[in-house]
Amino acid sequence: MIFRWSAALAMLAAIGMPAGNSAFLSKSLSPVPVTSVKPTTRNARSVLYMGPPADPTAPITETYGEGSRKYRRTVYTHNEWVKHRSSDRFAKNVGSFLNSGIYKQIGGEVALCTGVAVFVWAWNLLVGGYQDLSGAMHDPIITANWAMMIGLPSTPFTTVSSSLGLLLAFRTNQSYKRWDEARKFWGLNINHTRDLNRMATAWYGNQSDFDGTTFMEPSTEELAKINPAERQYLLGQVSLMTWAFVRSMKRHLSPPAEDEEDYVAEIKARLSPDQAENIISAVHRPNRALYDLSVAIEKLPMHFVRKDAINTNLSIFEDTLGGSERLLSSPVPLFYSRHTARFLLTWLLFLPFALYEPFANSWNHIVMIPSTVFISVCLFGIEELATQLEEPFTILPMQGFCDKIGANCDEIVSWAGQGQDDDADVVRQNLEALMPSR
């Protein structure tokens, strides 16, 4: 009897359980140099790196969960796409299995299901008999009348598995759609900030067409000759306020503890003290920055029809901001997420009871334990992916978007623009030759 108990305990030990914002024009129109946006160093490492840090000295909070989300803000270039398509991608992904933040995040749930599987396996060996390492069969250790082997038929699990698959597929698809929609909002921001500054630069100081057709009434006074210093200042304000809007939007969609300090420092570094204070003290900072951008556009010397065309971009910014706020404040309906989580956990907790008999051909049915681990990792992993994608903004490289927008706008407003090119006469002659008669 002592040998039987020792053998059973030895088998249990061998298996082990897994461990578990403002006035724009100053009184003086002295030239204000356009400053370039420099990417912040805080996220420099994460721009092209995906996944939590592999450094064992990194804080545990940085390797999975909320702390690891900032390492998933990937931006791909051609080099990254080459690596993404490499033939050894499967080996690399499998090799990083133990470092995966997703799998670390679901470790508790997997350990719980594995514990149930170990319990089912050990109990059935104790009350039903077992085979030792030499192949000899032994009688049950627990022989009481109440001690019976435990198990479930597989039919209930196969019956509802398709329903569970549909729930997980819909949950994942909806979460990805939310991420995709957020990325498209920022794509619109990038496109239309360029468009806005391009039109402001090209149309600055122009009130007539190239063929001399005037937009003004005959009594309207002609615009004065362009003052280069004034032009540099006013277009510089348009560029700055464009950047201030997207940077304020990024802060609006980011956790305060992560971005507030950097945001205030960047705004104060680039804007005048009054402008920075007006934006920082506003209740809704993106709205204030957008208002300041509208004021900067209104101060540009050009016909109101062209200003209207430029202001169309501001309406698009309102839409991207409102759409992003909708995604941030409205998750997938909680009753759906909760039912899916309850269904999945219950299904996986009872699955080991149905796996004991199918693995009768393995030594003491032991393959049911790694099978439970594998199935749990796969299904819990799918649900975790959906949860991580559901709130997209803390895994989007929004700081990189803002830096890119700021640099692009600064470059655009530095161009000569309408009436400032050395070859303006040549351009005018070419357009007149191509323009149909009216």
CSV table of C-alpha atoms in Angstrom, one decimal:
chain,number,residue,atom,x,y,z
A,1,MET,CA,0.0,0.0,0.0
A,2,ILE,CA,2.8,2.4,0.8
A,3,PHE,CA,4.4,1.6,-2.6
A,4,ARG,CA,1.2,2.5,-4.3
A,5,TRP,CA,0.8,5.9,-2.6
A,6,SER,CA,4.5,6.6,-3.3
A,7,ALA,CA,4.1,5.7,-7.0
A,8,ALA,CA,1.1,7.9,-7.3
A,9,LEU,CA,2.8,10.9,-5.7
A,10,ALA,CA,5.8,10.4,-7.9
A,11,MET,CA,3.7,10.6,-11.0
A,12,LEU,CA,2.0,13.8,-9.8
A,13,ALA,CA,5.4,15.4,-9.0
A,14,ALA,CA,6.7,14.4,-12.5
A,15,ILE,CA,3.9,16.2,-14.2
A,16,GLY,CA,4.0,19.4,-12.2
A,17,MET,CA,1.6,22.2,-12.7
A,18,PRO,CA,2.4,25.4,-14.6
A,19,ALA,CA,2.7,28.5,-12.3
A,20,GLY,CA,0.7,29.3,-12.4
A,21,ASN,CA,-5.5,77.8,-26.3
A,22,SER,CA,-5.4,81.7,-28.0
A,23,ALA,CA,-4.6,84.8,-29.9
A,24,PHE,CA,-2.4,84.1,-32.9
A,25,LEU,CA,-0.9,87.4,-34.1
A,26,SER,CA,1.3,89.3,-31.8
A,27,LYS,CA,1.6,93.1,-32.2
A,28,SER,CA,4.8,92.7,-34.0
A,29,LEU,CA,5.0,90.7,-37.2
A,30,SER,CA,8.7,90.0,-37.0
A,31,PRO,CA,9.7,86.8,-38.7
A,32,VAL,CA,9.1,83.7,-36.6
A,33,PRO,CA,11.2,80.8,-37.7
A,34,VAL,CA,9.3,77.5,-38.2
A,35,THR,CA,10.6,75.0,-35.7
A,36,SER,CA,10.8,71.3,-36.6
A,37,VAL,CA,9.2,68.7,-34.5
A,38,LYS,CA,11.7,66.2,-33.1
A,39,PRO,CA,10.4,62.8,-32.2
A,40,THR,CA,10.3,62.3,-28.5
A,41,THR,CA,12.9,60.0,-27.1
A,42,ARG,CA,10.5,58.4,-24.7
A,43,ASN,CA,9.0,56.2,-27.4
A,44,ALA,CA,12.0,56.1,-29.7
A,45,ARG,CA,12.7,52.4,-28.9
A,46,SER,CA,9.2,51.3,-29.5
A,47,VAL,CA,8.7,52.9,-33.0
A,48,LEU,CA,9.9,49.8,-34.9
A,49,TYR,CA,9.8,47.2,-32.1
A,50,MET,CA,6.9,45.0,-31.5
A,51,GLY,CA,6.2,43.2,-28.3
A,52,PRO,CA,7.3,43.6,-24.7
A,53,PRO,CA,11.0,43.9,-23.8
A,54,ALA,CA,13.1,40.8,-23.7
A,55,ASP,CA,15.4,42.2,-21.2
A,56,PRO,CA,15.1,40.1,-18.0
A,57,THR,CA,15.9,43.2,-15.9
A,58,ALA,CA,12.8,45.1,-17.2
A,59,PRO,CA,10.0,45.6,-14.7
A,60,ILE,CA,7.4,42.8,-14.7
A,61,THR,CA,4.7,45.4,-15.4
A,62,GLU,CA,6.5,46.2,-18.7
A,63,THR,CA,6.5,42.6,-20.0
A,64,TYR,CA,2.7,42.0,-20.3
A,65,GLY,CA,-0.6,43.7,-19.7
A,66,GLU,CA,-1.0,47.5,-19.7
A,67,GLY,CA,2.7,48.2,-19.4
A,68,SER,CA,3.5,46.4,-22.6
A,69,ARG,CA,1.0,48.2,-24.8
A,70,LYS,CA,3.5,51.0,-25.5
A,71,TYR,CA,5.8,48.5,-27.1
A,72,ARG,CA,3.2,47.5,-29.7
A,73,ARG,CA,3.1,50.9,-31.5
A,74,THR,CA,4.8,49.6,-34.6
A,75,VAL,CA,5.5,51.6,-37.7
A,76,TYR,CA,6.7,49.6,-40.7
A,77,THR,CA,9.1,50.6,-43.3
A,78,HIS,CA,10.4,48.5,-46.3
A,79,ASN,CA,13.0,46.8,-44.1
A,80,GLU,CA,10.3,45.7,-41.6
A,81,TRP,CA,8.1,44.3,-44.4
A,82,VAL,CA,11.0,42.3,-45.6
A,83,LYS,CA,11.4,40.8,-42.1
A,84,HIS,CA,7.7,40.3,-41.9
A,85,ARG,CA,7.7,38.2,-45.1
A,86,SER,CA,10.9,36.2,-44.3
A,87,SER,CA,10.8,32.5,-44.6
A,88,ASP,CA,12.0,31.9,-41.0
A,89,ARG,CA,9.1,34.0,-39.5
A,90,PHE,CA,7.5,30.8,-38.1
A,91,ALA,CA,10.7,29.8,-36.3
A,92,LYS,CA,11.2,33.3,-34.9
A,93,ASN,CA,7.6,33.5,-33.7
A,94,VAL,CA,7.7,30.1,-32.0
A,95,GLY,CA,11.1,31.0,-30.5
A,96,SER,CA,9.6,34.0,-28.8
A,97,PHE,CA,6.7,32.0,-27.4
A,98,LEU,CA,7.8,32.3,-23.8
A,99,ASN,CA,8.4,36.0,-24.1
A,100,SER,CA,4.9,36.7,-25.5
A,101,GLY,CA,3.0,39.3,-23.5
A,102,ILE,CA,-0.3,37.8,-24.7
A,103,TYR,CA,0.5,34.4,-23.2
A,104,LYS,CA,1.8,35.9,-20.0
A,105,GLN,CA,-1.4,37.8,-19.7
A,106,ILE,CA,-3.5,34.6,-19.9
A,107,GLY,CA,-1.2,32.5,-17.7
A,108,GLY,CA,-3.6,32.5,-14.7
A,109,GLU,CA,-6.5,31.2,-16.8
A,110,VAL,CA,-4.4,28.5,-18.5
A,111,ALA,CA,-3.0,27.4,-15.1
A,112,LEU,CA,-6.5,27.1,-13.7
A,113,CYS,CA,-7.6,24.8,-16.6
A,114,THR,CA,-4.4,22.9,-16.4
A,115,GLY,CA,-5.0,22.4,-12.6
A,116,VAL,CA,-8.5,20.9,-13.4
A,117,ALA,CA,-6.9,18.6,-15.9
A,118,VAL,CA,-4.3,17.4,-13.4
A,119,PHE,CA,-7.0,16.8,-10.8
A,120,VAL,CA,-9.2,14.8,-13.2
A,121,TRP,CA,-6.2,12.7,-14.3
A,122,ALA,CA,-4.9,12.1,-10.8
A,123,TRP,CA,-8.3,11.3,-9.3
A,124,ASN,CA,-9.1,8.8,-12.0
A,125,LEU,CA,-5.7,7.0,-11.5
A,126,LEU,CA,-6.3,6.8,-7.7
A,127,VAL,CA,-9.8,5.3,-8.0
A,128,GLY,CA,-9.4,3.4,-11.3
A,129,GLY,CA,-5.9,2.0,-11.1
A,130,TYR,CA,-2.7,3.0,-12.9
A,131,GLN,CA,0.2,1.7,-14.9
A,132,ASP,CA,3.7,2.2,-13.5
A,133,LEU,CA,6.8,3.0,-15.6
A,134,SER,CA,7.5,-0.7,-16.2
A,135,GLY,CA,4.1,-1.2,-17.7
A,136,ALA,CA,2.7,-3.2,-14.8
A,137,MET,CA,-1.0,-2.4,-13.9
A,138,HIS,CA,-1.9,-1.6,-10.3
A,139,ASP,CA,-5.2,-1.7,-8.5
A,140,PRO,CA,-6.9,1.5,-7.3
A,141,ILE,CA,-5.5,3.2,-4.3
A,142,ILE,CA,-8.8,4.6,-3.1
A,143,THR,CA,-11.2,1.7,-2.9
A,144,ALA,CA,-14.1,3.3,-1.0
A,145,ASN,CA,-17.6,2.7,-2.4
A,146,TRP,CA,-18.2,6.4,-2.9
A,147,ALA,CA,-15.0,6.8,-4.9
A,148,MET,CA,-15.8,6.7,-8.6
A,149,MET,CA,-14.0,7.8,-11.8
A,150,ILE,CA,-15.1,11.2,-13.1
A,151,GLY,CA,-15.7,12.2,-16.7
A,152,LEU,CA,-18.1,13.7,-19.2
A,153,PRO,CA,-19.2,12.7,-22.7
A,154,SER,CA,-17.7,14.8,-25.5
A,155,THR,CA,-21.1,15.4,-27.2
A,156,PRO,CA,-22.0,18.6,-25.3
A,157,PHE,CA,-18.6,20.1,-26.1
A,158,THR,CA,-18.8,19.3,-29.8
A,159,THR,CA,-22.4,20.6,-29.9
A,160,VAL,CA,-21.6,24.0,-28.6
A,161,SER,CA,-18.1,24.4,-30.0
A,162,SER,CA,-19.4,26.0,-33.2
A,163,SER,CA,-21.3,28.6,-31.2
A,164,LEU,CA,-18.2,29.4,-29.1
A,165,GLY,CA,-16.2,29.8,-32.3
A,166,LEU,CA,-18.8,32.2,-33.7
A,167,LEU,CA,-18.7,34.3,-30.5
A,168,LEU,CA,-14.9,34.5,-30.6
A,169,ALA,CA,-14.8,35.2,-34.3
A,170,PHE,CA,-17.3,38.1,-34.0
A,171,ARG,CA,-15.6,39.5,-31.0
A,172,THR,CA,-12.2,39.5,-32.7
A,173,ASN,CA,-13.6,40.9,-36.0
A,174,GLN,CA,-15.3,43.8,-34.2
A,175,SER,CA,-12.2,44.6,-32.2
A,176,TYR,CA,-10.1,44.7,-35.3
A,177,LYS,CA,-12.6,46.9,-37.0
A,178,ARG,CA,-12.3,49.4,-34.1
A,179,TRP,CA,-8.5,49.4,-34.5
A,180,ASP,CA,-8.8,49.8,-38.3
A,181,GLU,CA,-11.2,52.7,-37.9
A,182,ALA,CA,-9.0,54.5,-35.4
A,183,ARG,CA,-6.0,54.1,-37.8
A,184,LYS,CA,-8.1,55.5,-40.7
A,185,PHE,CA,-9.0,58.5,-38.5
A,186,TRP,CA,-5.3,59.3,-38.1
A,187,GLY,CA,-4.7,58.6,-41.7
A,188,LEU,CA,-7.3,61.3,-42.5
A,189,ASN,CA,-5.6,63.6,-40.1
A,190,ILE,CA,-2.2,63.1,-41.8
A,191,ASN,CA,-3.7,63.7,-45.3
A,192,HIS,CA,-5.8,66.7,-44.6
A,193,THR,CA,-3.2,68.5,-42.5
A,194,ARG,CA,-1.0,68.4,-45.5
A,195,ASP,CA,-3.8,69.5,-47.7
A,196,LEU,CA,-4.6,72.4,-45.5
A,197,ASN,CA,-1.1,73.7,-45.3
A,198,ARG,CA,-0.5,73.2,-49.0
A,199,MET,CA,-3.5,75.3,-49.9
A,200,ALA,CA,-2.6,78.0,-47.4
A,201,THR,CA,0.9,78.2,-48.8
A,202,ALA,CA,-0.1,78.2,-52.4
A,203,TRP,CA,-3.0,80.6,-52.1
A,204,TYR,CA,-1.4,83.1,-49.7
A,205,GLY,CA,-1.9,86.7,-50.9
A,206,ASN,CA,-3.6,85.7,-54.1
A,207,GLN,CA,-7.0,87.2,-55.1
A,208,SER,CA,-7.2,86.5,-58.8
A,209,ASP,CA,-6.7,83.7,-61.3
A,210,PHE,CA,-3.7,83.4,-63.5
A,211,ASP,CA,-5.5,84.8,-66.6
A,212,GLY,CA,-6.4,88.0,-64.7
A,213,THR,CA,-10.0,87.1,-63.9
A,214,THR,CA,-10.7,88.8,-60.6
A,215,PHE,CA,-12.5,87.3,-57.6
A,216,MET,CA,-13.2,90.8,-56.2
A,217,GLU,CA,-15.7,93.5,-57.0
A,218,PRO,CA,-14.2,96.4,-59.0
A,219,SER,CA,-14.4,98.6,-56.0
A,220,THR,CA,-12.4,96.2,-53.8
A,221,GLU,CA,-8.9,97.5,-53.0
A,222,GLU,CA,-6.2,95.3,-54.5
A,223,LEU,CA,-4.0,93.5,-52.0
A,224,ALA,CA,-0.7,95.0,-51.1
A,225,LYS,CA,2.5,93.4,-52.1
A,226,ILE,CA,3.4,90.4,-50.0
A,227,ASN,CA,5.5,91.1,-47.0
A,228,PRO,CA,7.9,88.1,-46.6
A,229,ALA,CA,8.2,88.5,-42.9
A,230,GLU,CA,4.4,88.7,-42.4
A,231,ARG,CA,3.9,85.7,-44.7
A,232,GLN,CA,6.4,83.6,-42.8
A,233,TYR,CA,4.7,84.4,-39.5
A,234,LEU,CA,1.1,83.8,-40.6
A,235,LEU,CA,1.9,80.6,-42.4
A,236,GLY,CA,4.1,79.5,-39.5
A,237,GLN,CA,1.1,80.0,-37.2
A,238,VAL,CA,-1.1,77.8,-39.4
A,239,SER,CA,1.6,75.1,-39.3
A,240,LEU,CA,2.0,75.4,-35.5
A,241,MET,CA,-1.8,75.3,-34.8
A,242,THR,CA,-2.2,72.3,-37.1
A,243,TRP,CA,0.4,70.4,-35.1
A,244,ALA,CA,-1.1,71.7,-31.8
A,245,PHE,CA,-4.5,70.2,-32.8
A,246,VAL,CA,-3.2,66.7,-33.6
A,247,ARG,CA,-0.9,66.8,-30.5
A,248,SER,CA,-3.8,67.8,-28.3
A,249,MET,CA,-5.9,65.1,-29.9
A,250,LYS,CA,-3.2,62.5,-29.1
A,251,ARG,CA,-3.2,63.7,-25.5
A,252,HIS,CA,-7.0,63.6,-25.4
A,253,LEU,CA,-6.9,59.9,-26.4
A,254,SER,CA,-4.0,58.8,-24.2
A,255,PRO,CA,-3.8,58.0,-20.5
A,256,PRO,CA,-3.0,61.1,-18.5
A,257,ALA,CA,-0.3,59.4,-16.5
A,258,GLU,CA,1.6,58.5,-19.6
A,259,ASP,CA,1.3,61.7,-21.7
A,260,GLU,CA,0.4,64.7,-19.7
A,261,GLU,CA,3.9,65.8,-18.7
A,262,ASP,CA,5.3,65.3,-22.2
A,263,TYR,CA,2.3,67.1,-23.8
A,264,VAL,CA,2.6,70.2,-21.6
A,265,ALA,CA,6.4,70.4,-22.2
A,266,GLU,CA,6.0,70.1,-26.0
A,267,ILE,CA,3.2,72.7,-26.2
A,268,LYS,CA,5.1,75.2,-24.1
A,269,ALA,CA,8.3,74.6,-26.2
A,270,ARG,CA,6.6,75.3,-29.5
A,271,LEU,CA,3.9,77.8,-28.9
A,272,SER,CA,4.0,81.3,-27.4
A,273,PRO,CA,3.2,81.5,-23.6
A,274,ASP,CA,-0.3,82.8,-24.2
A,275,GLN,CA,-1.1,80.3,-26.9
A,276,ALA,CA,0.2,77.4,-24.8
A,277,GLU,CA,-1.7,78.5,-21.7
A,278,ASN,CA,-4.9,78.9,-23.6
A,279,ILE,CA,-4.7,75.4,-24.9
A,280,ILE,CA,-3.4,73.7,-21.8
A,281,SER,CA,-6.1,75.3,-19.6
A,282,ALA,CA,-9.0,74.5,-21.9
A,283,VAL,CA,-11.5,71.9,-20.7
A,284,HIS,CA,-11.5,70.3,-24.2
A,285,ARG,CA,-8.0,71.0,-25.6
A,286,PRO,CA,-8.4,69.7,-29.1
A,287,ASN,CA,-11.5,72.0,-29.6
A,288,ARG,CA,-9.4,75.0,-28.4
A,289,ALA,CA,-6.5,74.1,-30.7
A,290,LEU,CA,-8.9,73.7,-33.6
A,291,TYR,CA,-10.5,77.1,-32.9
A,292,ASP,CA,-7.0,78.6,-32.8
A,293,LEU,CA,-6.3,77.0,-36.2
A,294,SER,CA,-9.5,78.5,-37.6
A,295,VAL,CA,-8.4,81.9,-36.4
A,296,ALA,CA,-5.0,81.5,-37.9
A,297,ILE,CA,-6.6,80.6,-41.3
A,298,GLU,CA,-9.0,83.6,-41.1
A,299,LYS,CA,-6.0,86.0,-40.8
A,300,LEU,CA,-4.5,84.8,-44.0
A,301,PRO,CA,-4.8,87.4,-46.9
A,302,MET,CA,-6.8,85.5,-49.5
A,303,HIS,CA,-10.3,85.4,-50.9
A,304,PHE,CA,-13.0,84.0,-48.6
A,305,VAL,CA,-13.9,81.3,-51.2
A,306,ARG,CA,-10.4,79.9,-50.8
A,307,LYS,CA,-10.6,80.2,-47.1
A,308,ASP,CA,-13.8,78.2,-47.2
A,309,ALA,CA,-12.0,75.4,-49.1
A,310,ILE,CA,-9.3,75.4,-46.5
A,311,ASN,CA,-11.8,75.3,-43.7
A,312,THR,CA,-13.4,72.2,-45.1
A,313,ASN,CA,-10.4,70.3,-43.6
A,314,LEU,CA,-11.3,71.6,-40.2
A,315,SER,CA,-14.7,69.9,-40.4
A,316,ILE,CA,-13.0,66.6,-41.3
A,317,PHE,CA,-10.8,67.1,-38.2
A,318,GLU,CA,-14.0,67.5,-36.1
A,319,ASP,CA,-15.2,64.2,-37.6
A,320,THR,CA,-12.0,62.3,-36.8
A,321,LEU,CA,-11.9,63.7,-33.3
A,322,GLY,CA,-15.6,62.8,-32.6
A,323,GLY,CA,-15.2,59.4,-34.1
A,324,SER,CA,-12.1,58.7,-32.0
A,325,GLU,CA,-14.0,59.8,-28.9
A,326,ARG,CA,-16.8,57.4,-29.8
A,327,LEU,CA,-14.4,54.5,-30.0
A,328,LEU,CA,-12.7,55.5,-26.7
A,329,SER,CA,-15.9,55.9,-24.7
A,330,SER,CA,-18.0,53.0,-26.2
A,331,PRO,CA,-16.6,49.5,-26.0
A,332,VAL,CA,-18.1,46.4,-27.5
A,333,PRO,CA,-21.3,46.0,-25.5
A,334,LEU,CA,-20.2,44.6,-22.1
A,335,PHE,CA,-22.9,41.9,-21.9
A,336,TYR,CA,-21.5,40.4,-25.1
A,337,SER,CA,-17.9,40.4,-23.8
A,338,ARG,CA,-18.9,39.1,-20.5
A,339,HIS,CA,-21.0,36.2,-21.9
A,340,THR,CA,-18.2,35.3,-24.3
A,341,ALA,CA,-15.7,35.2,-21.4
A,342,ARG,CA,-18.0,33.1,-19.2
A,343,PHE,CA,-18.8,30.7,-22.0
A,344,LEU,CA,-15.2,30.3,-22.9
A,345,LEU,CA,-14.0,29.8,-19.3
A,346,THR,CA,-16.8,27.3,-18.4
A,347,TRP,CA,-16.2,25.3,-21.6
A,348,LEU,CA,-12.4,25.0,-21.0
A,349,LEU,CA,-12.8,24.2,-17.3
A,350,PHE,CA,-15.1,21.3,-18.0
A,351,LEU,CA,-13.2,20.1,-21.1
A,352,PRO,CA,-10.7,18.0,-19.2
A,353,PHE,CA,-13.5,15.8,-17.9
A,354,ALA,CA,-14.3,14.9,-21.6
A,355,LEU,CA,-10.6,14.4,-22.6
A,356,TYR,CA,-9.8,11.6,-20.2
A,357,GLU,CA,-11.3,8.7,-22.2
A,358,PRO,CA,-10.2,9.9,-25.7
A,359,PHE,CA,-6.5,9.6,-24.6
A,360,ALA,CA,-6.9,6.1,-23.2
A,361,ASN,CA,-4.1,4.9,-25.5
A,362,SER,CA,-1.5,7.2,-23.9
A,363,TRP,CA,0.3,6.2,-20.8
A,364,ASN,CA,-2.2,6.7,-17.9
A,365,HIS,CA,-4.2,9.1,-20.2
A,366,ILE,CA,-1.4,11.6,-19.5
A,367,VAL,CA,-1.6,13.4,-22.9
A,368,MET,CA,-4.9,15.0,-21.8
A,369,ILE,CA,-2.9,17.4,-19.7
A,370,PRO,CA,-0.7,19.0,-22.5
A,371,SER,CA,-3.8,18.9,-24.7
A,372,THR,CA,-5.7,21.0,-22.2
A,373,VAL,CA,-2.8,23.4,-22.0
A,374,PHE,CA,-2.6,23.8,-25.8
A,375,ILE,CA,-6.3,24.3,-26.3
A,376,SER,CA,-6.5,26.7,-23.4
A,377,VAL,CA,-3.6,28.8,-24.7
A,378,CYS,CA,-5.2,29.0,-28.2
A,379,LEU,CA,-8.7,29.9,-27.2
A,380,PHE,CA,-7.8,32.2,-24.3
A,381,GLY,CA,-5.3,33.8,-26.6
A,382,ILE,CA,-7.9,34.6,-29.2
A,383,GLU,CA,-10.1,36.3,-26.6
A,384,GLU,CA,-7.1,38.2,-25.3
A,385,LEU,CA,-6.2,39.5,-28.7
A,386,ALA,CA,-9.8,40.8,-29.1
A,387,THR,CA,-9.6,42.5,-25.7
A,388,GLN,CA,-6.2,44.1,-26.6
A,389,LEU,CA,-7.5,45.4,-29.9
A,390,GLU,CA,-10.7,46.8,-28.6
A,391,GLU,CA,-9.2,50.0,-27.3
A,392,PRO,CA,-6.9,50.9,-30.2
A,393,PHE,CA,-5.3,54.3,-29.2
A,394,THR,CA,-2.7,53.1,-26.7
A,395,ILE,CA,-1.3,50.6,-29.3
A,396,LEU,CA,-1.3,53.2,-32.2
A,397,PRO,CA,1.9,55.2,-32.7
A,398,MET,CA,0.1,58.5,-32.3
A,399,GLN,CA,3.2,60.3,-31.2
A,400,GLY,CA,4.9,59.3,-34.4
A,401,PHE,CA,1.9,60.6,-36.3
A,402,CYS,CA,2.1,63.9,-34.6
A,403,ASP,CA,5.8,64.3,-35.2
A,404,LYS,CA,5.3,63.4,-38.8
A,405,ILE,CA,2.4,65.9,-39.3
A,406,GLY,CA,4.4,68.7,-37.6
A,407,ALA,CA,7.5,68.1,-39.8
A,408,ASN,CA,5.4,67.9,-43.0
A,409,CYS,CA,3.5,71.1,-42.3
A,410,ASP,CA,6.7,73.0,-41.4
A,411,GLU,CA,8.2,71.9,-44.6
A,412,ILE,CA,5.2,72.8,-46.7
A,413,VAL,CA,4.8,76.4,-45.3
A,414,SER,CA,8.5,77.0,-45.9
A,415,TRP,CA,8.0,76.7,-49.7
A,416,ALA,CA,7.8,79.9,-51.7
A,417,GLY,CA,4.1,79.7,-52.5
A,418,GLN,CA,1.9,81.8,-54.8
A,419,GLY,CA,3.7,84.8,-56.2
A,420,GLN,CA,7.0,84.0,-54.5
A,421,ASP,CA,8.6,81.6,-57.0
A,422,ASP,CA,11.4,82.9,-59.1
A,423,ASP,CA,9.8,81.3,-62.1
A,424,ALA,CA,6.3,82.6,-61.5
A,425,ASP,CA,6.2,84.4,-64.8
A,426,VAL,CA,7.0,81.2,-66.7
A,427,VAL,CA,4.3,79.3,-64.8
A,428,ARG,CA,1.8,82.0,-65.6
A,429,GLN,CA,2.7,81.9,-69.3
A,430,ASN,CA,2.3,78.2,-69.4
A,431,LEU,CA,-1.0,78.2,-67.7
A,432,GLU,CA,-2.3,80.9,-70.0
A,433,ALA,CA,-1.3,78.9,-73.0
A,434,LEU,CA,-3.1,75.8,-71.7
A,435,MET,CA,-6.2,77.6,-70.4
A,436,PRO,CA,-9.2,77.4,-72.8
A,437,SER,CA,-10.7,80.7,-73.9
A,438,ARG,CA,-13.7,82.0,-71.9
